[in-house]
């Protein structure tokens, strides 16, 4: 068989640069590619591909698991003032999470950390 190294979501966006700016400006990702119709941002060993949406895009979700959700929240909450967000809360399945609608997309980002 083979070893899967990681999976990269592909997020359709109505404004690739603004969507990439959300990841770089708020979640401290860096730009790997900035081309017409396509962008890639990365952090640590993770990449997110951002592509042009058609006239209509479906909804999607993905989960970003982090090692210190409370510190991350403290660092980003003021930057999320104009973005639809659900502040941190504990889930019955043992995760602490906050939820964010990624700008210029129909994508819900779950950010979570296991409750120890």
JSON list of N, CA and C in Angstrom, two decimals, residues 16-89:
[
{"chain": "A", "resi": 16, "resn": "UNK", "atom": "N", "xyz": [-10.48, 35.15, -4.72]},
{"chain": "A", "resi": 16, "resn": "UNK", "atom": "CA", "xyz": [-9.35, 34.34, -4.24]},
{"chain": "A", "resi": 16, "resn": "UNK", "atom": "C", "xyz": [-8.42, 35.14, -3.35]},
{"chain": "A", "resi": 17, "resn": "UNK", "atom": "N", "xyz": [-8.09, 36.35, -3.74]},
{"chain": "A", "resi": 17, "resn": "UNK", "atom": "CA", "xyz": [-7.13, 37.14, -2.95]},
{"chain": "A", "resi": 17, "resn": "UNK", "atom": "C", "xyz": [-7.69, 37.49, -1.57]},
{"chain": "A", "resi": 18, "resn": "UNK", "atom": "N", "xyz": [-8.97, 37.83, -1.50]},
{"chain": "A", "resi": 18, "resn": "UNK", "atom": "CA", "xyz": [-9.57, 38.14, -0.19]},
{"chain": "A", "resi": 18, "resn": "UNK", "atom": "C", "xyz": [-9.68, 36.90, 0.68]},
{"chain": "A", "resi": 19, "resn": "UNK", "atom": "N", "xyz": [-9.99, 35.77, 0.07]},
{"chain": "A", "resi": 19, "resn": "UNK", "atom": "CA", "xyz": [-10.05, 34.52, 0.83]},
{"chain": "A", "resi": 19, "resn": "UNK", "atom": "C", "xyz": [-8.65, 34.15, 1.34]},
{"chain": "A", "resi": 20, "resn": "UNK", "atom": "N", "xyz": [-7.64, 34.28, 0.49]},
{"chain": "A", "resi": 20, "resn": "UNK", "atom": "CA", "xyz": [-6.26, 34.02, 0.91]},
{"chain": "A", "resi": 20, "resn": "UNK", "atom": "C", "xyz": [-5.85, 34.98, 2.02]},
{"chain": "A", "resi": 21, "resn": "UNK", "atom": "N", "xyz": [-6.29, 36.24, 1.93]},
{"chain": "A", "resi": 21, "resn": "UNK", "atom": "CA", "xyz": [-5.96, 37.23, 2.95]},
{"chain": "A", "resi": 21, "resn": "UNK", "atom": "C", "xyz": [-6.54, 36.86, 4.31]},
{"chain": "A", "resi": 22, "resn": "UNK", "atom": "N", "xyz": [-7.69, 36.19, 4.32]},
{"chain": "A", "resi": 22, "resn": "UNK", "atom": "CA", "xyz": [-8.26, 35.69, 5.57]},
{"chain": "A", "resi": 22, "resn": "UNK", "atom": "C", "xyz": [-7.27, 34.73, 6.23]},
{"chain": "A", "resi": 23, "resn": "UNK", "atom": "N", "xyz": [-6.76, 33.78, 5.47]},
{"chain": "A", "resi": 23, "resn": "UNK", "atom": "CA", "xyz": [-5.83, 32.79, 6.03]},
{"chain": "A", "resi": 23, "resn": "UNK", "atom": "C", "xyz": [-4.49, 33.41, 6.41]},
{"chain": "A", "resi": 24, "resn": "UNK", "atom": "N", "xyz": [-3.96, 34.30, 5.58]},
{"chain": "A", "resi": 24, "resn": "UNK", "atom": "CA", "xyz": [-2.65, 34.89, 5.90]},
{"chain": "A", "resi": 24, "resn": "UNK", "atom": "C", "xyz": [-2.75, 35.97, 6.97]},
{"chain": "A", "resi": 25, "resn": "UNK", "atom": "N", "xyz": [-3.78, 36.79, 6.91]},
{"chain": "A", "resi": 25, "resn": "UNK", "atom": "CA", "xyz": [-3.90, 37.91, 7.84]},
{"chain": "A", "resi": 25, "resn": "UNK", "atom": "C", "xyz": [-4.46, 37.54, 9.20]},
{"chain": "A", "resi": 26, "resn": "UNK", "atom": "N", "xyz": [-5.26, 36.48, 9.27]},
{"chain": "A", "resi": 26, "resn": "UNK", "atom": "CA", "xyz": [-5.89, 36.12, 10.53]},
{"chain": "A", "resi": 26, "resn": "UNK", "atom": "C", "xyz": [-5.29, 34.86, 11.14]},
{"chain": "A", "resi": 27, "resn": "UNK", "atom": "N", "xyz": [-5.08, 33.84, 10.32]},
{"chain": "A", "resi": 27, "resn": "UNK", "atom": "CA", "xyz": [-4.62, 32.56, 10.84]},
{"chain": "A", "resi": 27, "resn": "UNK", "atom": "C", "xyz": [-3.13, 32.30, 10.61]},
{"chain": "A", "resi": 28, "resn": "UNK", "atom": "N", "xyz": [-2.40, 33.32, 10.18]},
{"chain": "A", "resi": 28, "resn": "UNK", "atom": "CA", "xyz": [-0.93, 33.28, 10.05]},
{"chain": "A", "resi": 28, "resn": "UNK", "atom": "C", "xyz": [-0.42, 32.23, 9.06]},
{"chain": "A", "resi": 29, "resn": "UNK", "atom": "N", "xyz": [-1.23, 31.92, 8.03]},
{"chain": "A", "resi": 29, "resn": "UNK", "atom": "CA", "xyz": [-0.72, 31.12, 6.93]},
{"chain": "A", "resi": 29, "resn": "UNK", "atom": "C", "xyz": [0.17, 32.01, 6.07]},
{"chain": "A", "resi": 30, "resn": "UNK", "atom": "N", "xyz": [0.95, 31.42, 5.18]},
{"chain": "A", "resi": 30, "resn": "UNK", "atom": "CA", "xyz": [1.77, 32.17, 4.24]},
{"chain": "A", "resi": 30, "resn": "UNK", "atom": "C", "xyz": [1.33, 31.83, 2.83]},
{"chain": "A", "resi": 31, "resn": "UNK", "atom": "N", "xyz": [1.59, 32.74, 1.91]},
{"chain": "A", "resi": 31, "resn": "UNK", "atom": "CA", "xyz": [1.23, 32.52, 0.51]},
{"chain": "A", "resi": 31, "resn": "UNK", "atom": "C", "xyz": [2.29, 31.66, -0.16]},
{"chain": "A", "resi": 32, "resn": "UNK", "atom": "N", "xyz": [1.84, 30.58, -0.77]},
{"chain": "A", "resi": 32, "resn": "UNK", "atom": "CA", "xyz": [2.72, 29.73, -1.56]},
{"chain": "A", "resi": 32, "resn": "UNK", "atom": "C", "xyz": [2.55, 30.03, -3.04]},
{"chain": "A", "resi": 33, "resn": "UNK", "atom": "N", "xyz": [1.31, 30.31, -3.45]},
{"chain": "A", "resi": 33, "resn": "UNK", "atom": "CA", "xyz": [1.03, 30.64, -4.85]},
{"chain": "A", "resi": 33, "resn": "UNK", "atom": "C", "xyz": [-0.06, 31.68, -4.92]},
{"chain": "A", "resi": 34, "resn": "UNK", "atom": "N", "xyz": [0.13, 32.68, -5.76]},
{"chain": "A", "resi": 34, "resn": "UNK", "atom": "CA", "xyz": [-0.85, 33.73, -5.99]},
{"chain": "A", "resi": 34, "resn": "UNK", "atom": "C", "xyz": [-0.92, 33.97, -7.49]},
{"chain": "A", "resi": 35, "resn": "UNK", "atom": "N", "xyz": [-1.82, 33.26, -8.15]},
{"chain": "A", "resi": 35, "resn": "UNK", "atom": "CA", "xyz": [-1.95, 33.37, -9.60]},
{"chain": "A", "resi": 35, "resn": "UNK", "atom": "C", "xyz": [-3.40, 33.71, -9.94]},
{"chain": "A", "resi": 36, "resn": "UNK", "atom": "N", "xyz": [-3.61, 34.20, -11.13]},
{"chain": "A", "resi": 36, "resn": "UNK", "atom": "CA", "xyz": [-4.99, 34.45, -11.56]},
{"chain": "A", "resi": 36, "resn": "UNK", "atom": "C", "xyz": [-5.75, 33.14, -11.55]},
{"chain": "A", "resi": 37, "resn": "UNK", "atom": "N", "xyz": [-6.81, 33.10, -10.79]},
{"chain": "A", "resi": 37, "resn": "UNK", "atom": "CA", "xyz": [-7.66, 31.92, -10.76]},
{"chain": "A", "resi": 37, "resn": "UNK", "atom": "C", "xyz": [-7.23, 30.82, -9.81]},
{"chain": "A", "resi": 38, "resn": "UNK", "atom": "N", "xyz": [-6.14, 31.02, -9.06]},
{"chain": "A", "resi": 38, "resn": "UNK", "atom": "CA", "xyz": [-5.69, 29.96, -8.16]},
{"chain": "A", "resi": 38, "resn": "UNK", "atom": "C", "xyz": [-4.76, 30.52, -7.10]},
{"chain": "A", "resi": 39, "resn": "UNK", "atom": "N", "xyz": [-4.88, 30.02, -5.89]},
{"chain": "A", "resi": 39, "resn": "UNK", "atom": "CA", "xyz": [-3.99, 30.41, -4.81]},
{"chain": "A", "resi": 39, "resn": "UNK", "atom": "C", "xyz": [-3.75, 29.23, -3.90]},
{"chain": "A", "resi": 40, "resn": "UNK", "atom": "N", "xyz": [-2.60, 29.22, -3.26]},
{"chain": "A", "resi": 40, "resn": "UNK", "atom": "CA", "xyz": [-2.29, 28.20, -2.26]},
{"chain": "A", "resi": 40, "resn": "UNK", "atom": "C", "xyz": [-1.68, 28.93, -1.06]},
{"chain": "A", "resi": 41, "resn": "UNK", "atom": "N", "xyz": [-2.19, 28.62, 0.12]},
{"chain": "A", "resi": 41, "resn": "UNK", "atom": "CA", "xyz": [-1.62, 29.13, 1.37]},
{"chain": "A", "resi": 41, "resn": "UNK", "atom": "C", "xyz": [-1.15, 27.93, 2.18]},
{"chain": "A", "resi": 42, "resn": "UNK", "atom": "N", "xyz": [-0.16, 28.17, 3.06]},
{"chain": "A", "resi": 42, "resn": "UNK", "atom": "CA", "xyz": [0.36, 27.06, 3.85]},
{"chain": "A", "resi": 42, "resn": "UNK", "atom": "C", "xyz": [0.74, 27.51, 5.25]},
{"chain": "A", "resi": 43, "resn": "UNK", "atom": "N", "xyz": [0.74, 26.56, 6.15]},
{"chain": "A", "resi": 43, "resn": "UNK", "atom": "CA", "xyz": [1.22, 26.75, 7.52]},
{"chain": "A", "resi": 43, "resn": "UNK", "atom": "C", "xyz": [1.68, 25.40, 8.01]},
{"chain": "A", "resi": 44, "resn": "UNK", "atom": "N", "xyz": [2.87, 25.37, 8.57]},
{"chain": "A", "resi": 44, "resn": "UNK", "atom": "CA", "xyz": [3.46, 24.11, 9.02]},
{"chain": "A", "resi": 44, "resn": "UNK", "atom": "C", "xyz": [3.45, 23.12, 7.85]},
{"chain": "A", "resi": 45, "resn": "UNK", "atom": "N", "xyz": [2.84, 21.99, 7.97]},
{"chain": "A", "resi": 45, "resn": "UNK", "atom": "CA", "xyz": [2.82, 21.04, 6.85]},
{"chain": "A", "resi": 45, "resn": "UNK", "atom": "C", "xyz": [1.44, 20.99, 6.17]},
{"chain": "A", "resi": 46, "resn": "UNK", "atom": "N", "xyz": [0.65, 22.05, 6.31]},
{"chain": "A", "resi": 46, "resn": "UNK", "atom": "CA", "xyz": [-0.70, 22.08, 5.75]},
{"chain": "A", "resi": 46, "resn": "UNK", "atom": "C", "xyz": [-0.78, 23.06, 4.59]},
{"chain": "A", "resi": 47, "resn": "UNK", "atom": "N", "xyz": [-1.55, 22.69, 3.56]},
{"chain": "A", "resi": 47, "resn": "UNK", "atom": "CA", "xyz": [-1.82, 23.61, 2.47]},
{"chain": "A", "resi": 47, "resn": "UNK", "atom": "C", "xyz": [-3.32, 23.67, 2.22]},
{"chain": "A", "resi": 48, "resn": "UNK", "atom": "N", "xyz": [-3.77, 24.84, 1.80]},
{"chain": "A", "resi": 48, "resn": "UNK", "atom": "CA", "xyz": [-5.16, 25.05, 1.40]},
{"chain": "A", "resi": 48, "resn": "UNK", "atom": "C", "xyz": [-5.11, 25.66, 0.01]},
{"chain": "A", "resi": 49, "resn": "UNK", "atom": "N", "xyz": [-5.79, 25.02, -0.93]},
{"chain": "A", "resi": 49, "resn": "UNK", "atom": "CA", "xyz": [-5.86, 25.51, -2.30]},
{"chain": "A", "resi": 49, "resn": "UNK", "atom": "C", "xyz": [-7.14, 26.33, -2.44]},
{"chain": "A", "resi": 50, "resn": "UNK", "atom": "N", "xyz": [-7.04, 27.48, -3.07]},
{"chain": "A", "resi": 50, "resn": "UNK", "atom": "CA", "xyz": [-8.19, 28.35, -3.27]},
{"chain": "A", "resi": 50, "resn": "UNK", "atom": "C", "xyz": [-8.35, 28.56, -4.77]},
{"chain": "A", "resi": 51, "resn": "UNK", "atom": "N", "xyz": [-9.52, 28.25, -5.29]},
{"chain": "A", "resi": 51, "resn": "UNK", "atom": "CA", "xyz": [-9.74, 28.33, -6.71]},
{"chain": "A", "resi": 51, "resn": "UNK", "atom": "C", "xyz": [-10.96, 29.16, -7.02]},
{"chain": "A", "resi": 52, "resn": "UNK", "atom": "N", "xyz": [-11.04, 29.63, -8.27]},
{"chain": "A", "resi": 52, "resn": "UNK", "atom": "CA", "xyz": [-12.19, 30.42, -8.70]},
{"chain": "A", "resi": 52, "resn": "UNK", "atom": "C", "xyz": [-13.46, 29.59, -8.63]},
{"chain": "A", "resi": 53, "resn": "UNK", "atom": "N", "xyz": [-14.47, 30.18, -8.04]},
{"chain": "A", "resi": 53, "resn": "UNK", "atom": "CA", "xyz": [-15.79, 29.54, -8.00]},
{"chain": "A", "resi": 53, "resn": "UNK", "atom": "C", "xyz": [-16.51, 29.82, -9.30]},
{"chain": "A", "resi": 54, "resn": "UNK", "atom": "N", "xyz": [-17.38, 28.92, -9.66]},
{"chain": "A", "resi": 54, "resn": "UNK", "atom": "CA", "xyz": [-18.25, 29.17, -10.80]},
{"chain": "A", "resi": 54, "resn": "UNK", "atom": "C", "xyz": [-19.33, 30.17, -10.40]},
{"chain": "A", "resi": 55, "resn": "UNK", "atom": "N", "xyz": [-20.42, 30.18, -11.11]},
{"chain": "A", "resi": 55, "resn": "UNK", "atom": "CA", "xyz": [-21.50, 31.11, -10.78]},
{"chain": "A", "resi": 55, "resn": "UNK", "atom": "C", "xyz": [-22.18, 30.73, -9.48]},
{"chain": "A", "resi": 56, "resn": "UNK", "atom": "N", "xyz": [-22.12, 29.47, -9.14]},
{"chain": "A", "resi": 56, "resn": "UNK", "atom": "CA", "xyz": [-22.71, 29.01, -7.87]},
{"chain": "A", "resi": 56, "resn": "UNK", "atom": "C", "xyz": [-21.83, 27.93, -7.29]},
{"chain": "A", "resi": 57, "resn": "UNK", "atom": "N", "xyz": [-21.59, 28.00, -6.00]},
{"chain": "A", "resi": 57, "resn": "UNK", "atom": "CA", "xyz": [-20.79, 26.97, -5.35]},
{"chain": "A", "resi": 57, "resn": "UNK", "atom": "C", "xyz": [-21.59, 26.34, -4.24]},
{"chain": "A", "resi": 58, "resn": "UNK", "atom": "N", "xyz": [-21.34, 25.08, -4.02]},
{"chain": "A", "resi": 58, "resn": "UNK", "atom": "CA", "xyz": [-21.99, 24.39, -2.92]},
{"chain": "A", "resi": 58, "resn": "UNK", "atom": "C", "xyz": [-21.30, 24.69, -1.61]},
{"chain": "A", "resi": 59, "resn": "UNK", "atom": "N", "xyz": [-21.94, 24.30, -0.54]},
{"chain": "A", "resi": 59, "resn": "UNK", "atom": "CA", "xyz": [-21.35, 24.50, 0.77]},
{"chain": "A", "resi": 59, "resn": "UNK", "atom": "C", "xyz": [-20.33, 23.41, 1.06]},
{"chain": "A", "resi": 60, "resn": "UNK", "atom": "N", "xyz": [-19.31, 23.76, 1.81]},
{"chain": "A", "resi": 60, "resn": "UNK", "atom": "CA", "xyz": [-18.34, 22.76, 2.25]},
{"chain": "A", "resi": 60, "resn": "UNK", "atom": "C", "xyz": [-17.86, 23.13, 3.64]},
{"chain": "A", "resi": 61, "resn": "UNK", "atom": "N", "xyz": [-17.23, 22.18, 4.29]},
{"chain": "A", "resi": 61, "resn": "UNK", "atom": "CA", "xyz": [-16.70, 22.38, 5.64]},
{"chain": "A", "resi": 61, "resn": "UNK", "atom": "C", "xyz": [-15.36, 21.67, 5.73]},
{"chain": "A", "resi": 62, "resn": "UNK", "atom": "N", "xyz": [-14.48, 22.21, 6.56]},
{"chain": "A", "resi": 62, "resn": "UNK", "atom": "CA", "xyz": [-13.30, 21.45, 6.92]},
{"chain": "A", "resi": 62, "resn": "UNK", "atom": "C", "xyz": [-12.85, 21.82, 8.32]},
{"chain": "A", "resi": 63, "resn": "UNK", "atom": "N", "xyz": [-12.04, 20.94, 8.89]},
{"chain": "A", "resi": 63, "resn": "UNK", "atom": "CA", "xyz": [-11.66, 21.01, 10.29]},
{"chain": "A", "resi": 63, "resn": "UNK", "atom": "C", "xyz": [-10.16, 21.25, 10.39]},
{"chain": "A", "resi": 64, "resn": "UNK", "atom": "N", "xyz": [-9.77, 22.29, 11.11]},
{"chain": "A", "resi": 64, "resn": "UNK", "atom": "CA", "xyz": [-8.38, 22.60, 11.38]},
{"chain": "A", "resi": 64, "resn": "UNK", "atom": "C", "xyz": [-8.12, 22.32, 12.85]},
{"chain": "A", "resi": 65, "resn": "UNK", "atom": "N", "xyz": [-7.37, 21.27, 13.13]},
{"chain": "A", "resi": 65, "resn": "UNK", "atom": "CA", "xyz": [-7.06, 20.94, 14.52]},
{"chain": "A", "resi": 65, "resn": "UNK", "atom": "C", "xyz": [-5.77, 21.65, 14.92]},
{"chain": "A", "resi": 66, "resn": "UNK", "atom": "N", "xyz": [-5.79, 22.32, 16.07]},
{"chain": "A", "resi": 66, "resn": "UNK", "atom": "CA", "xyz": [-4.66, 23.11, 16.54]},
{"chain": "A", "resi": 66, "resn": "UNK", "atom": "C", "xyz": [-4.22, 22.64, 17.92]},
{"chain": "A", "resi": 67, "resn": "UNK", "atom": "N", "xyz": [-3.07, 23.14, 18.36]},
{"chain": "A", "resi": 67, "resn": "UNK", "atom": "CA", "xyz": [-2.53, 22.70, 19.65]},
{"chain": "A", "resi": 67, "resn": "UNK", "atom": "C", "xyz": [-2.85, 23.64, 20.81]},
{"chain": "A", "resi": 68, "resn": "UNK", "atom": "N", "xyz": [-3.35, 24.85, 20.53]},
{"chain": "A", "resi": 68, "resn": "UNK", "atom": "CA", "xyz": [-3.64, 25.81, 21.61]},
{"chain": "A", "resi": 68, "resn": "UNK", "atom": "C", "xyz": [-4.77, 26.74, 21.16]},
{"chain": "A", "resi": 69, "resn": "UNK", "atom": "N", "xyz": [-5.98, 26.23, 21.21]},
{"chain": "A", "resi": 69, "resn": "UNK", "atom": "CA", "xyz": [-7.12, 26.97, 20.67]},
{"chain": "A", "resi": 69, "resn": "UNK", "atom": "C", "xyz": [-7.40, 28.26, 21.42]},
{"chain": "A", "resi": 70, "resn": "UNK", "atom": "N", "xyz": [-7.19, 28.27, 22.73]},
{"chain": "A", "resi": 70, "resn": "UNK", "atom": "CA", "xyz": [-7.50, 29.48, 23.50]},
{"chain": "A", "resi": 70, "resn": "UNK", "atom": "C", "xyz": [-6.56, 30.63, 23.14]},
{"chain": "A", "resi": 71, "resn": "UNK", "atom": "N", "xyz": [-5.28, 30.33, 22.97]},
{"chain": "A", "resi": 71, "resn": "UNK", "atom": "CA", "xyz": [-4.34, 31.37, 22.57]},
{"chain": "A", "resi": 71, "resn": "UNK", "atom": "C", "xyz": [-4.63, 31.84, 21.15]},
{"chain": "A", "resi": 72, "resn": "UNK", "atom": "N", "xyz": [-4.92, 30.89, 20.26]},
{"chain": "A", "resi": 72, "resn": "UNK", "atom": "CA", "xyz": [-5.27, 31.27, 18.89]},
{"chain": "A", "resi": 72, "resn": "UNK", "atom": "C", "xyz": [-6.49, 32.18, 18.90]},
{"chain": "A", "resi": 73, "resn": "UNK", "atom": "N", "xyz": [-7.52, 31.81, 19.65]},
{"chain": "A", "resi": 73, "resn": "UNK", "atom": "CA", "xyz": [-8.73, 32.64, 19.71]},
{"chain": "A", "resi": 73, "resn": "UNK", "atom": "C", "xyz": [-8.40, 34.04, 20.22]},
{"chain": "A", "resi": 74, "resn": "UNK", "atom": "N", "xyz": [-7.61, 34.13, 21.28]},
{"chain": "A", "resi": 74, "resn": "UNK", "atom": "CA", "xyz": [-7.23, 35.44, 21.81]},
{"chain": "A", "resi": 74, "resn": "UNK", "atom": "C", "xyz": [-6.51, 36.29, 20.76]},
{"chain": "A", "resi": 75, "resn": "UNK", "atom": "N", "xyz": [-5.72, 35.64, 19.90]},
{"chain": "A", "resi": 75, "resn": "UNK", "atom": "CA", "xyz": [-4.96, 36.36, 18.88]},
{"chain": "A", "resi": 75, "resn": "UNK", "atom": "C", "xyz": [-5.80, 36.76, 17.66]},
{"chain": "A", "resi": 76, "resn": "UNK", "atom": "N", "xyz": [-6.91, 36.06, 17.40]},
{"chain": "A", "resi": 76, "resn": "UNK", "atom": "CA", "xyz": [-7.67, 36.33, 16.17]},
{"chain": "A", "resi": 76, "resn": "UNK", "atom": "C", "xyz": [-9.04, 36.96, 16.39]},
{"chain": "A", "resi": 77, "resn": "UNK", "atom": "N", "xyz": [-9.59, 36.91, 17.57]},
{"chain": "A", "resi": 77, "resn": "UNK", "atom": "CA", "xyz": [-10.98, 37.32, 17.77]},
{"chain": "A", "resi": 77, "resn": "UNK", "atom": "C", "xyz": [-11.25, 38.76, 17.33]},
{"chain": "A", "resi": 78, "resn": "UNK", "atom": "N", "xyz": [-10.33, 39.67, 17.56]},
{"chain": "A", "resi": 78, "resn": "UNK", "atom": "CA", "xyz": [-10.55, 41.06, 17.15]},
{"chain": "A", "resi": 78, "resn": "UNK", "atom": "C", "xyz": [-10.48, 41.23, 15.63]},
{"chain": "A", "resi": 79, "resn": "UNK", "atom": "N", "xyz": [-9.79, 40.33, 14.94]},
{"chain": "A", "resi": 79, "resn": "UNK", "atom": "CA", "xyz": [-9.69, 40.38, 13.49]},
{"chain": "A", "resi": 79, "resn": "UNK", "atom": "C", "xyz": [-10.92, 39.80, 12.81]},
{"chain": "A", "resi": 80, "resn": "UNK", "atom": "N", "xyz": [-11.80, 39.18, 13.56]},
{"chain": "A", "resi": 80, "resn": "UNK", "atom": "CA", "xyz": [-12.98, 38.51, 13.01]},
{"chain": "A", "resi": 80, "resn": "UNK", "atom": "C", "xyz": [-14.25, 39.35, 13.14]},
{"chain": "A", "resi": 81, "resn": "UNK", "atom": "N", "xyz": [-14.12, 40.63, 13.43]},
{"chain": "A", "resi": 81, "resn": "UNK", "atom": "CA", "xyz": [-15.28, 41.49, 13.71]},
{"chain": "A", "resi": 81, "resn": "UNK", "atom": "C", "xyz": [-16.29, 41.51, 12.58]},
{"chain": "A", "resi": 82, "resn": "UNK", "atom": "N", "xyz": [-15.87, 41.48, 11.34]},
{"chain": "A", "resi": 82, "resn": "UNK", "atom": "CA", "xyz": [-16.78, 41.56, 10.19]},
{"chain": "A", "resi": 82, "resn": "UNK", "atom": "C", "xyz": [-17.09, 40.19, 9.58]},
{"chain": "A", "resi": 83, "resn": "UNK", "atom": "N", "xyz": [-16.70, 39.13, 10.29]},
{"chain": "A", "resi": 83, "resn": "UNK", "atom": "CA", "xyz": [-16.86, 37.78, 9.77]},
{"chain": "A", "resi": 83, "resn": "UNK", "atom": "C", "xyz": [-17.81, 37.00, 10.68]},
{"chain": "A", "resi": 84, "resn": "UNK", "atom": "N", "xyz": [-18.67, 36.19, 10.09]},
{"chain": "A", "resi": 84, "resn": "UNK", "atom": "CA", "xyz": [-19.58, 35.37, 10.88]},
{"chain": "A", "resi": 84, "resn": "UNK", "atom": "C", "xyz": [-18.79, 34.29, 11.61]},
{"chain": "A", "resi": 85, "resn": "UNK", "atom": "N", "xyz": [-18.91, 34.28, 12.95]},
{"chain": "A", "resi": 85, "resn": "UNK", "atom": "CA", "xyz": [-18.10, 33.40, 13.78]},
{"chain": "A", "resi": 85, "resn": "UNK", "atom": "C", "xyz": [-18.90, 32.94, 15.00]},
{"chain": "A", "resi": 86, "resn": "UNK", "atom": "N", "xyz": [-18.61, 31.75, 15.47]},
{"chain": "A", "resi": 86, "resn": "UNK", "atom": "CA", "xyz": [-19.14, 31.25, 16.73]},
{"chain": "A", "resi": 86, "resn": "UNK", "atom": "C", "xyz": [-17.95, 31.09, 17.67]},
{"chain": "A", "resi": 87, "resn": "UNK", "atom": "N", "xyz": [-17.92, 31.85, 18.78]},
{"chain": "A", "resi": 87, "resn": "UNK", "atom": "CA", "xyz": [-16.78, 31.81, 19.70]},
{"chain": "A", "resi": 87, "resn": "UNK", "atom": "C", "xyz": [-16.55, 30.41, 20.30]},
{"chain": "A", "resi": 88, "resn": "UNK", "atom": "N", "xyz": [-15.40, 30.19, 20.92]},
{"chain": "A", "resi": 88, "resn": "UNK", "atom": "CA", "xyz": [-15.07, 28.87, 21.45]},
{"chain": "A", "resi": 88, "resn": "UNK", "atom": "C", "xyz": [-16.12, 28.31, 22.41]},
{"chain": "A", "resi": 89, "resn": "UNK", "atom": "N", "xyz": [-16.32, 27.02, 22.28]},
{"chain": "A", "resi": 89, "resn": "UNK", "atom": "CA", "xyz": [-17.24, 26.29, 23.15]},
{"chain": "A", "resi": 89, "resn": "UNK", "atom": "C", "xyz": [-16.80, 24.83, 23.16]}
]
